[in-house]
Amino acid sequence: MSTAGKVIKCKAAVLWETKKPFSIEDIEVAPPKAHEVRIKMVATSVCRSDDSVVAGNHPTPLPAVLGHEGAGIVESVGEGVTSVKPGDKVIPLFSPQCGNCRICKHPEGNLCVTSSAHVHGTMSDGTTRFTCKGKPIHNFVSTSTFSQYTVVDEMAVAKIDAASPLDKVCLIGCGFSTGYGSAVKVAKVTPGSTCAVFGLGGVGLSVIIGCKTAGAARIIAVDINKDKFAKAKELGATECINPLDYSKPIHEVIQEMTDGGVDFSFEVIGRIDTMMSSLLSSHASCGVSVIVGVPPNSQSLSVNPLLLLLGRTWKGAIFGGFKSKDSVPKLVADFMANKFPLEPLITHVLPFEKINEAFELLRSGKSIRTVLTF
Ligand code: PAD
Ligand code: ZN
Ligand code: ZN
């Protein structure tokens, strides 16, 4: 029996307050309004950015259904939706692409101006499609993938290859694309170059995949957890270093290893101190340093302008600089054509109900990506 046009009752992981575990709750998911799409989630993975919300470092209205790295199948569509139809495999986009704003029309920019509306925890019309125990529950960055069903704006969903395995390509919804794009699109890593990657989680390892694909000759992987080194080497790191093994600052070690600094450096942790280490590890006159990690909301850096005046470039981007709706289907096609692997990033697969276990695995550094299946 079709569920189109009806309220769906299902399970979702609700975060009622920060620093608390998720509760699996029975929720109601309203039908999609005009230009909206309701999706039956099939798989979602857990990214550090979700945990930053739980930790209280990234304020978003609560209670909410979090999750932004998922894949599913369209259940029904609202009036006027043309780019997807029921039955299509899709990936929700935490960074939408409206196609009409100044940034969407810019050849390089990717942070669509509608993104700012989505940080308020609602759909574009200012309301939410979730209720639990009679209370409205907020959305999260226009995706809310920690639910058996979710509703997203049409501009925040991309149709992907019908043959794609959703329990793997869900990583293209955030972590993989963010890391890979930071190397190939934001930094534009060049063949034969030297790179340094700070932080070897799912996103940092995806930066390594990008550096390798772009033909980097040396990829120096940096982490304080040496258990991450084997996977980094498997994916293309040529050297792995642990800052805790040295008495001098790690940027000095990297400068010595690389005749003054690397061509491209990436901070993929989300800490102010490592952003500075990463910047200083790039060569003073030809280096490009990219901020990928999301720092706690309230922190800032003070910088001597000479660090940039000599010629360095310092930049950052959300979602690897990719225009989401255009790029996600292409990235899925590239995965299907074996242009890059996703499997090595998936260390655990758990049923959705074990979401709190998945977060513990991330916090303890034991997992790269845990995929939750519905
Ligand atoms: P993760 O927690 O899996 O990986 C972080 C890694 O950093 C771990 O391996 C840690 O051991 C390591 N680490 C921690 N502290 C240090 C330190 N002082 N020195 C060296 N290494 C350290 O996270 P992730 O890979 O899921 O995400 C990484 C960051 O990227 C995080 O800040 C997240 O919020 C951000 C992110 N940004 C975007 C974007 O669009 N820019 C998208 C997705 C994630
Ligand atoms: Zn993410
Ligand atoms: Zn736009």
Tab-separated table of C-alpha atoms and ligand atoms in Angstrom:
chain	number	residue	atom	x	y	z
A	1	MET	CA	0.000	0.000	0.000
A	2	SER	CA	1.418	3.380	-0.950
A	3	THR	CA	2.505	5.689	1.847
A	4	ALA	CA	2.551	8.734	-0.459
A	5	GLY	CA	0.664	11.702	0.984
A	6	LYS	CA	0.389	10.066	4.429
A	7	VAL	CA	2.256	10.622	7.684
A	8	ILE	CA	4.801	7.810	8.187
A	9	LYS	CA	5.479	6.481	11.693
A	10	CYS	CA	9.024	5.164	12.012
A	11	LYS	CA	12.145	5.024	14.180
A	12	ALA	CA	14.706	7.818	14.399
A	13	ALA	CA	17.667	8.622	16.633
A	14	VAL	CA	16.730	11.846	18.411
A	15	LEU	CA	19.296	14.049	20.143
A	16	TRP	CA	17.315	15.803	22.909
A	17	GLU	CA	20.277	17.656	24.405
A	18	THR	CA	24.029	17.982	23.928
A	19	LYS	CA	26.495	15.650	25.664
A	20	LYS	CA	23.790	12.943	25.941
A	21	PRO	CA	23.357	9.703	23.956
A	22	PHE	CA	20.853	9.493	21.106
A	23	SER	CA	17.459	7.949	21.943
A	24	ILE	CA	15.794	5.714	19.401
A	25	GLU	CA	12.254	7.096	19.293
A	26	ASP	CA	9.014	6.517	17.414
A	27	ILE	CA	8.540	9.644	15.307
A	28	GLU	CA	6.066	10.895	12.706
A	29	VAL	CA	7.394	12.074	9.351
A	30	ALA	CA	5.004	14.371	7.463
A	31	PRO	CA	4.601	14.061	3.685
A	32	PRO	CA	6.858	16.243	1.523
A	33	LYS	CA	5.477	19.689	0.664
A	34	ALA	CA	6.019	21.345	-2.738
A	35	HIS	CA	9.644	21.016	-3.950
A	36	GLU	CA	10.430	18.491	-1.202
A	37	VAL	CA	11.348	14.813	-1.312
A	38	ARG	CA	10.705	12.065	1.266
A	39	ILE	CA	13.426	9.411	1.383
A	40	LYS	CA	13.528	5.907	2.891
A	41	MET	CA	17.057	5.759	4.285
A	42	VAL	CA	19.033	2.587	3.527
A	43	ALA	CA	22.422	3.432	5.057
A	44	THR	CA	24.076	6.297	6.901
A	45	SER	CA	27.580	6.694	8.216
A	46	VAL	CA	28.770	8.696	11.193
A	47	CYS	CA	31.018	11.750	10.679
A	48	ARG	CA	32.954	13.757	13.268
A	49	SER	CA	30.781	16.776	12.428
A	50	ASP	CA	27.748	14.940	13.919
A	51	ASP	CA	29.772	14.316	17.052
A	52	SER	CA	30.737	18.018	17.214
A	53	VAL	CA	27.014	18.757	17.615
A	54	VAL	CA	26.656	16.143	20.361
A	55	ALA	CA	29.716	17.620	22.102
A	56	GLY	CA	28.194	21.105	21.947
A	57	ASN	CA	30.941	22.534	19.692
A	58	HIS	CA	28.670	23.186	16.744
A	59	PRO	CA	25.390	24.730	17.943
A	60	THR	CA	22.241	23.609	16.124
A	61	PRO	CA	18.636	23.786	17.398
A	62	LEU	CA	17.664	20.747	19.508
A	63	PRO	CA	15.907	18.361	19.804
A	64	ALA	CA	16.987	17.239	16.357
A	65	VAL	CA	17.491	14.293	14.071
A	66	LEU	CA	21.171	14.555	13.088
A	67	GLY	CA	23.061	12.682	10.355
A	68	HIS	CA	24.330	13.993	7.033
A	69	GLU	CA	26.217	11.148	5.339
A	70	GLY	CA	23.510	8.838	4.034
A	71	ALA	CA	21.895	7.202	1.035
A	72	GLY	CA	18.381	5.983	0.386
A	73	ILE	CA	15.468	5.536	-1.992
A	74	VAL	CA	12.854	8.162	-2.805
A	75	GLU	CA	9.501	7.184	-1.229
A	76	SER	CA	7.426	10.119	-2.510
A	77	VAL	CA	7.831	13.625	-3.867
A	78	GLY	CA	5.977	16.901	-3.357
A	79	GLU	CA	4.412	19.047	-6.049
A	80	GLY	CA	6.770	20.458	-8.655
A	81	VAL	CA	9.662	18.035	-8.057
A	82	THR	CA	11.256	17.108	-11.368
A	83	SER	CA	14.808	15.890	-10.702
A	84	VAL	CA	13.918	12.698	-8.754
A	85	LYS	CA	10.968	10.283	-8.611
A	86	PRO	CA	9.810	7.494	-6.270
A	87	GLY	CA	12.147	4.505	-6.468
A	88	ASP	CA	15.258	6.528	-7.402
A	89	LYS	CA	18.441	5.931	-5.409
A	90	VAL	CA	19.589	9.228	-3.916
A	91	ILE	CA	22.102	10.909	-1.632
A	92	PRO	CA	20.910	13.835	0.539
A	93	LEU	CA	23.123	16.945	0.269
A	94	PHE	CA	24.071	18.824	3.441
A	95	SER	CA	25.355	21.592	1.198
A	96	PRO	CA	22.458	22.193	-1.246
A	97	GLN	CA	22.711	23.547	-4.779
A	98	CYS	CA	19.776	25.787	-5.718
A	99	GLY	CA	21.271	26.562	-9.127
A	100	ASN	CA	20.077	30.179	-9.097
A	101	CYS	CA	22.041	32.104	-6.490
A	102	ARG	CA	25.247	34.049	-6.989
A	103	ILE	CA	27.395	31.207	-5.630
A	104	CYS	CA	25.679	28.459	-7.646
A	105	LYS	CA	26.276	30.583	-10.760
A	106	HIS	CA	29.914	31.253	-9.826
A	107	PRO	CA	32.255	28.880	-11.678
A	108	GLU	CA	34.170	27.858	-8.525
A	109	GLY	CA	32.007	28.695	-5.477
A	110	ASN	CA	29.998	25.837	-3.952
A	111	LEU	CA	28.427	27.109	-0.719
A	112	CYS	CA	24.951	27.891	-2.072
A	113	VAL	CA	23.378	30.872	-0.274
A	114	THR	CA	20.419	28.683	0.744
A	115	SER	CA	22.821	26.757	3.044
A	116	SER	CA	22.486	29.486	5.629
A	117	ALA	CA	18.722	28.778	5.937
A	118	HIS	CA	19.468	25.170	6.782
A	119	VAL	CA	21.506	25.912	9.894
A	120	HIS	CA	18.275	26.903	11.643
A	121	GLY	CA	17.149	23.283	11.789
A	122	THR	CA	14.134	23.596	9.520
A	123	MET	CA	13.084	23.126	5.916
A	124	SER	CA	13.261	26.189	3.627
A	125	ASP	CA	9.768	27.287	4.740
A	126	GLY	CA	10.871	27.499	8.378
A	127	THR	CA	8.943	24.405	9.537
A	128	THR	CA	9.991	20.823	10.260
A	129	ARG	CA	8.543	17.509	9.013
A	130	PHE	CA	9.383	15.533	12.187
A	131	THR	CA	7.363	15.223	15.387
A	132	CYS	CA	7.948	13.038	18.428
A	133	LYS	CA	5.655	12.734	21.461
A	134	GLY	CA	3.685	15.669	20.101
A	135	LYS	CA	6.735	17.956	19.858
A	136	PRO	CA	8.314	19.278	16.656
A	137	ILE	CA	11.824	17.879	16.131
A	138	HIS	CA	14.378	19.914	14.169
A	139	ASN	CA	16.099	18.862	10.975
A	140	PHE	CA	19.861	18.982	10.705
A	141	VAL	CA	21.692	20.680	7.784
A	142	SER	CA	18.822	19.772	5.448
A	143	THR	CA	19.567	16.015	5.608
A	144	SER	CA	18.688	14.313	8.980
A	145	THR	CA	19.813	10.854	7.897
A	146	PHE	CA	19.556	9.220	11.357
A	147	SER	CA	15.923	8.299	10.657
A	148	GLN	CA	14.212	5.514	8.749
A	149	TYR	CA	12.523	8.277	6.708
A	150	THR	CA	13.583	11.881	6.139
A	151	VAL	CA	12.316	14.833	4.105
A	152	VAL	CA	14.691	17.109	2.198
A	153	ASP	CA	14.410	20.008	-0.246
A	154	GLU	CA	14.753	19.037	-3.886
A	155	MET	CA	17.871	21.203	-4.125
A	156	ALA	CA	19.385	19.090	-1.312
A	157	VAL	CA	19.193	15.674	-2.964
A	158	ALA	CA	21.029	14.061	-5.884
A	159	LYS	CA	19.891	11.105	-7.966
A	160	ILE	CA	22.617	8.471	-8.316
A	161	ASP	CA	23.282	5.315	-10.365
A	162	ALA	CA	20.520	2.721	-9.770
A	163	ALA	CA	23.177	-0.009	-9.476
A	164	SER	CA	25.206	1.720	-6.757
A	165	PRO	CA	25.617	0.017	-3.342
A	166	LEU	CA	24.011	2.459	-0.896
A	167	ASP	CA	25.869	1.015	2.107
A	168	LYS	CA	29.118	2.222	0.513
A	169	VAL	CA	28.278	5.315	-1.540
A	170	CYS	CA	26.680	6.915	1.534
A	171	LEU	CA	30.257	8.072	2.303
A	172	ILE	CA	30.066	10.280	-0.802
A	173	GLY	CA	27.415	12.315	1.070
A	174	CYS	CA	30.144	13.932	3.184
A	175	GLY	CA	33.440	12.458	4.376
A	176	PHE	CA	34.832	10.992	1.187
A	177	SER	CA	33.874	13.897	-1.079
A	178	THR	CA	35.093	16.463	1.447
A	179	GLY	CA	38.530	14.906	1.704
A	180	TYR	CA	38.952	13.897	-1.929
A	181	GLY	CA	37.720	17.265	-3.239
A	182	SER	CA	39.984	19.147	-0.823
A	183	ALA	CA	42.929	17.547	-2.633
A	184	VAL	CA	41.808	17.420	-6.262
A	185	LYS	CA	39.540	20.479	-6.435
A	186	VAL	CA	40.432	22.925	-3.629
A	187	ALA	CA	44.222	22.483	-3.398
A	188	LYS	CA	44.507	21.208	-6.977
A	189	VAL	CA	47.370	18.859	-6.035
A	190	THR	CA	49.842	18.517	-8.898
A	191	PRO	CA	51.708	15.434	-10.185
A	192	GLY	CA	55.072	14.905	-8.481
A	193	SER	CA	54.221	17.221	-5.567
A	194	THR	CA	54.764	16.750	-1.831
A	195	CYS	CA	51.758	16.765	0.522
A	196	ALA	CA	51.154	16.627	4.290
A	197	VAL	CA	47.835	15.488	5.757
A	198	PHE	CA	47.082	16.242	9.430
A	199	GLY	CA	44.445	13.868	10.829
A	200	LEU	CA	43.779	10.377	9.525
A	201	GLY	CA	40.049	9.927	10.125
A	202	GLY	CA	37.635	9.175	7.288
A	203	VAL	CA	38.062	12.669	5.855
A	204	GLY	CA	41.889	12.810	6.149
A	205	LEU	CA	42.267	9.372	4.557
A	206	SER	CA	40.048	10.608	1.708
A	207	VAL	CA	42.433	13.560	1.277
A	208	ILE	CA	45.211	10.959	0.905
A	209	ILE	CA	43.184	9.107	-1.759
A	210	GLY	CA	42.791	12.459	-3.574
A	211	CYS	CA	46.510	13.329	-3.325
A	212	LYS	CA	47.438	9.913	-4.680
A	213	THR	CA	44.906	10.144	-7.522
A	214	ALA	CA	46.349	13.569	-8.429
A	215	GLY	CA	49.824	12.004	-8.709
A	216	ALA	CA	51.556	13.375	-5.584
A	217	ALA	CA	55.048	11.886	-5.187
A	218	ARG	CA	55.200	12.126	-1.387
A	219	ILE	CA	52.296	12.070	1.049
A	220	ILE	CA	53.264	12.622	4.690
A	221	ALA	CA	50.494	11.468	7.037
A	222	VAL	CA	50.358	13.027	10.527
A	223	ASP	CA	48.360	11.714	13.504
A	224	ILE	CA	48.781	11.268	17.248
A	225	ASN	CA	47.117	7.841	16.991
A	226	LYS	CA	49.637	5.484	15.389
A	227	ASP	CA	46.943	2.864	14.871
A	228	LYS	CA	45.823	4.976	11.889
A	229	PHE	CA	49.144	4.589	10.042
A	230	ALA	CA	48.609	1.159	8.436
A	231	LYS	CA	45.427	2.302	6.690
A	232	ALA	CA	47.065	5.596	5.638
A	233	LYS	CA	49.905	3.640	3.986
A	234	GLU	CA	47.458	1.260	2.324
A	235	LEU	CA	45.718	4.279	0.763
A	236	GLY	CA	48.868	6.051	-0.458
A	237	ALA	CA	50.768	7.736	2.395
A	238	THR	CA	54.511	7.403	1.776
A	239	GLU	CA	55.543	8.382	5.339
A	240	CYS	CA	53.623	8.480	8.626
A	241	ILE	CA	54.699	10.641	11.559
A	242	ASN	CA	53.428	11.057	15.101
A	243	PRO	CA	53.974	14.533	16.638
A	244	LEU	CA	54.247	12.870	20.066
A	245	ASP	CA	57.481	11.149	18.936
A	246	TYR	CA	59.325	14.480	18.510
A	247	SER	CA	60.477	17.103	20.967
A	248	LYS	CA	60.415	19.890	18.349
A	249	PRO	CA	57.244	21.238	16.691
A	250	ILE	CA	55.995	18.950	13.937
A	251	HIS	CA	56.084	21.712	11.286
A	252	GLU	CA	59.862	21.975	11.819
A	253	VAL	CA	60.174	18.210	11.329
A	254	ILE	CA	58.183	18.427	8.094
A	255	GLN	CA	60.161	21.470	6.871
A	256	GLU	CA	63.388	19.489	7.386
A	257	MET	CA	61.981	16.437	5.624
A	258	THR	CA	60.889	18.471	2.592
A	259	ASP	CA	63.530	21.137	1.917
A	260	GLY	CA	61.558	23.964	3.517
A	261	GLY	CA	57.961	22.751	3.449
A	262	VAL	CA	55.445	20.783	1.436
A	263	ASP	CA	53.650	21.988	-1.690
A	264	PHE	CA	50.225	21.150	-0.225
A	265	SER	CA	49.149	20.728	3.402
A	266	PHE	CA	45.741	19.839	4.835
A	267	GLU	CA	44.329	20.206	8.353
A	268	VAL	CA	41.672	17.518	8.761
A	269	ILE	CA	41.229	17.468	12.547
A	270	GLY	CA	39.365	20.662	13.472
A	271	ARG	CA	41.865	22.189	15.926
A	272	ILE	CA	43.296	25.694	15.927
A	273	ASP	CA	46.821	24.535	16.893
A	274	THR	CA	47.030	21.947	14.118
A	275	MET	CA	45.696	24.489	11.588
A	276	MET	CA	48.756	26.588	12.401
A	277	SER	CA	51.071	23.537	12.245
A	278	SER	CA	49.621	22.637	8.867
A	279	LEU	CA	50.052	26.210	7.574
A	280	LEU	CA	53.668	26.337	8.755
A	281	SER	CA	54.371	22.930	7.176
A	282	SER	CA	53.589	24.334	3.729
A	283	HIS	CA	56.418	26.105	1.931
A	284	ALA	CA	56.557	29.836	2.766
A	285	SER	CA	56.661	30.975	-0.846
A	286	CYS	CA	54.920	28.277	-2.906
A	287	GLY	CA	52.856	26.257	-0.418
A	288	VAL	CA	49.093	25.880	-0.432
A	289	SER	CA	47.463	25.031	2.891
A	290	VAL	CA	43.842	23.904	3.094
A	291	ILE	CA	41.618	23.951	6.198
A	292	VAL	CA	39.214	21.009	6.079
A	293	GLY	CA	38.535	20.377	9.792
A	294	VAL	CA	35.765	22.365	11.453
A	295	PRO	CA	37.056	24.244	14.519
A	296	PRO	CA	34.933	24.802	17.637
A	297	ASN	CA	32.600	27.706	16.954
A	298	SER	CA	34.089	30.276	19.282
A	299	GLN	CA	37.816	29.924	18.540
A	300	SER	CA	39.955	32.145	16.323
A	301	LEU	CA	43.574	32.429	15.218
A	302	SER	CA	45.876	35.423	15.212
A	303	VAL	CA	48.278	35.368	12.274
A	304	ASN	CA	51.410	37.286	11.326
A	305	PRO	CA	50.707	38.572	7.759
A	306	LEU	CA	54.288	37.667	6.790
A	307	LEU	CA	53.174	34.044	6.826
A	308	LEU	CA	51.170	34.812	3.675
A	309	LEU	CA	53.068	37.804	2.265
A	310	LEU	CA	55.914	35.631	1.045
A	311	GLY	CA	53.584	33.779	-1.317
A	312	ARG	CA	51.789	31.034	0.609
A	313	THR	CA	48.107	30.411	-0.087
A	314	TRP	CA	45.750	29.591	2.783
A	315	LYS	CA	42.270	28.395	1.943
A	316	GLY	CA	39.395	26.220	3.057
A	317	ALA	CA	36.182	24.754	1.704
A	318	ILE	CA	33.070	22.881	2.683
A	319	PHE	CA	32.342	19.589	0.918
A	320	GLY	CA	35.672	19.555	-0.921
A	321	GLY	CA	34.657	22.561	-3.019
A	322	PHE	CA	32.220	20.395	-5.013
A	323	LYS	CA	28.915	21.799	-6.266
A	324	SER	CA	26.861	19.089	-4.623
A	325	LYS	CA	23.941	18.269	-6.913
A	326	ASP	CA	26.171	18.310	-10.026
A	327	SER	CA	29.121	16.458	-8.497
A	328	VAL	CA	27.634	13.704	-6.305
A	329	PRO	CA	26.211	11.665	-9.244
A	330	LYS	CA	29.592	11.978	-11.009
A	331	LEU	CA	31.490	10.883	-7.901
A	332	VAL	CA	29.204	7.846	-7.592
A	333	ALA	CA	29.833	7.070	-11.287
A	334	ASP	CA	33.596	7.362	-10.693
A	335	PHE	CA	33.322	4.953	-7.743
A	336	MET	CA	31.357	2.506	-9.914
A	337	ALA	CA	34.150	2.830	-12.527
A	338	ASN	CA	36.734	1.915	-9.830
A	339	LYS	CA	38.466	5.307	-9.963
A	340	PHE	CA	38.765	5.296	-6.156
A	341	PRO	CA	37.927	2.869	-3.329
A	342	LEU	CA	35.483	3.450	-0.454
A	343	GLU	CA	35.635	0.018	1.200
A	344	PRO	CA	38.905	0.655	3.123
A	345	LEU	CA	37.245	3.599	4.890
A	346	ILE	CA	34.424	1.414	6.242
A	347	THR	CA	35.731	-0.360	9.339
A	348	HIS	CA	32.396	-1.222	10.975
A	349	VAL	CA	28.817	-1.954	9.901
A	350	LEU	CA	26.091	-1.914	12.567
A	351	PRO	CA	22.300	-1.938	12.647
A	352	PHE	CA	20.912	1.609	12.957
A	353	GLU	CA	19.695	0.947	16.524
A	354	LYS	CA	23.347	0.668	17.630
A	355	ILE	CA	24.060	4.308	16.753
A	356	ASN	CA	25.492	5.129	20.195
A	357	GLU	CA	28.010	2.306	19.769
A	358	ALA	CA	29.033	3.825	16.418
A	359	PHE	CA	29.738	7.174	18.119
A	360	GLU	CA	31.775	5.459	20.846
A	361	LEU	CA	33.878	3.748	18.154
A	362	LEU	CA	34.546	7.154	16.540
A	363	ARG	CA	35.403	8.874	19.844
A	364	SER	CA	37.781	6.104	20.904
A	365	GLY	CA	39.615	6.272	17.555
A	366	LYS	CA	38.773	2.611	16.831
A	367	SER	CA	36.730	3.249	13.697
A	368	ILE	CA	37.273	5.166	10.487
A	369	ARG	CA	33.683	5.086	9.274
A	370	THR	CA	30.868	3.036	10.796
A	371	VAL	CA	27.991	2.473	8.385
A	372	LEU	CA	24.594	2.087	10.061
A	373	THR	CA	22.095	0.059	8.062
A	374	PHE	CA	18.310	0.380	8.350
B	1	PAD	P1	37.999	11.770	12.917
B	1	PAD	O1	37.758	12.116	14.332
B	1	PAD	O2	37.637	10.410	12.418
B	1	PAD	O3	39.551	11.995	12.578
B	1	PAD	C1	40.356	12.965	13.184
B	1	PAD	C2	41.775	12.404	13.323
B	1	PAD	O4	42.600	13.435	13.872
B	1	PAD	C3	41.884	11.204	14.251
B	1	PAD	O5	42.573	10.141	13.595
B	1	PAD	C4	42.681	11.742	15.451
B	1	PAD	O6	43.522	10.756	16.046
B	1	PAD	C5	43.497	12.848	14.811
B	1	PAD	N1	43.940	13.873	15.751
B	1	PAD	C6	43.259	14.406	16.794
B	1	PAD	N2	44.005	15.342	17.419
B	1	PAD	C7	45.179	15.401	16.756
B	1	PAD	C8	46.356	16.191	16.908
B	1	PAD	N3	46.457	17.110	17.884
B	1	PAD	N4	47.374	16.004	16.032
B	1	PAD	C9	47.284	15.084	15.050
B	1	PAD	N5	46.182	14.305	14.852
B	1	PAD	C10	45.141	14.468	15.685
B	1	PAD	O7	37.246	12.901	12.079
B	1	PAD	P2	36.749	12.981	10.537
B	1	PAD	O8	37.805	12.442	9.652
B	1	PAD	O9	35.348	12.455	10.442
B	1	PAD	O10	36.636	14.574	10.395
B	1	PAD	C11	37.818	15.375	10.476
B	1	PAD	C12	37.460	16.844	10.536
B	1	PAD	O11	36.850	17.258	9.325
B	1	PAD	C13	36.450	17.206	11.648
B	1	PAD	O12	36.796	18.469	12.180
B	1	PAD	C14	35.144	17.317	10.884
B	1	PAD	O13	34.210	18.124	11.573
B	1	PAD	C15	35.651	17.948	9.604
B	1	PAD	C16	34.733	17.835	8.437
B	1	PAD	N6	34.657	18.899	7.580
B	1	PAD	C17	33.856	18.883	6.510
B	1	PAD	C18	33.862	20.053	5.588
B	1	PAD	O14	32.970	20.149	4.738
B	1	PAD	N7	34.853	20.945	5.680
B	1	PAD	C19	33.090	17.780	6.232
B	1	PAD	C20	33.202	16.664	7.065
B	1	PAD	C21	34.017	16.703	8.179
B	2	ZN	ZN	30.436	15.160	7.640
B	3	ZN	ZN	22.460	28.381	-4.734
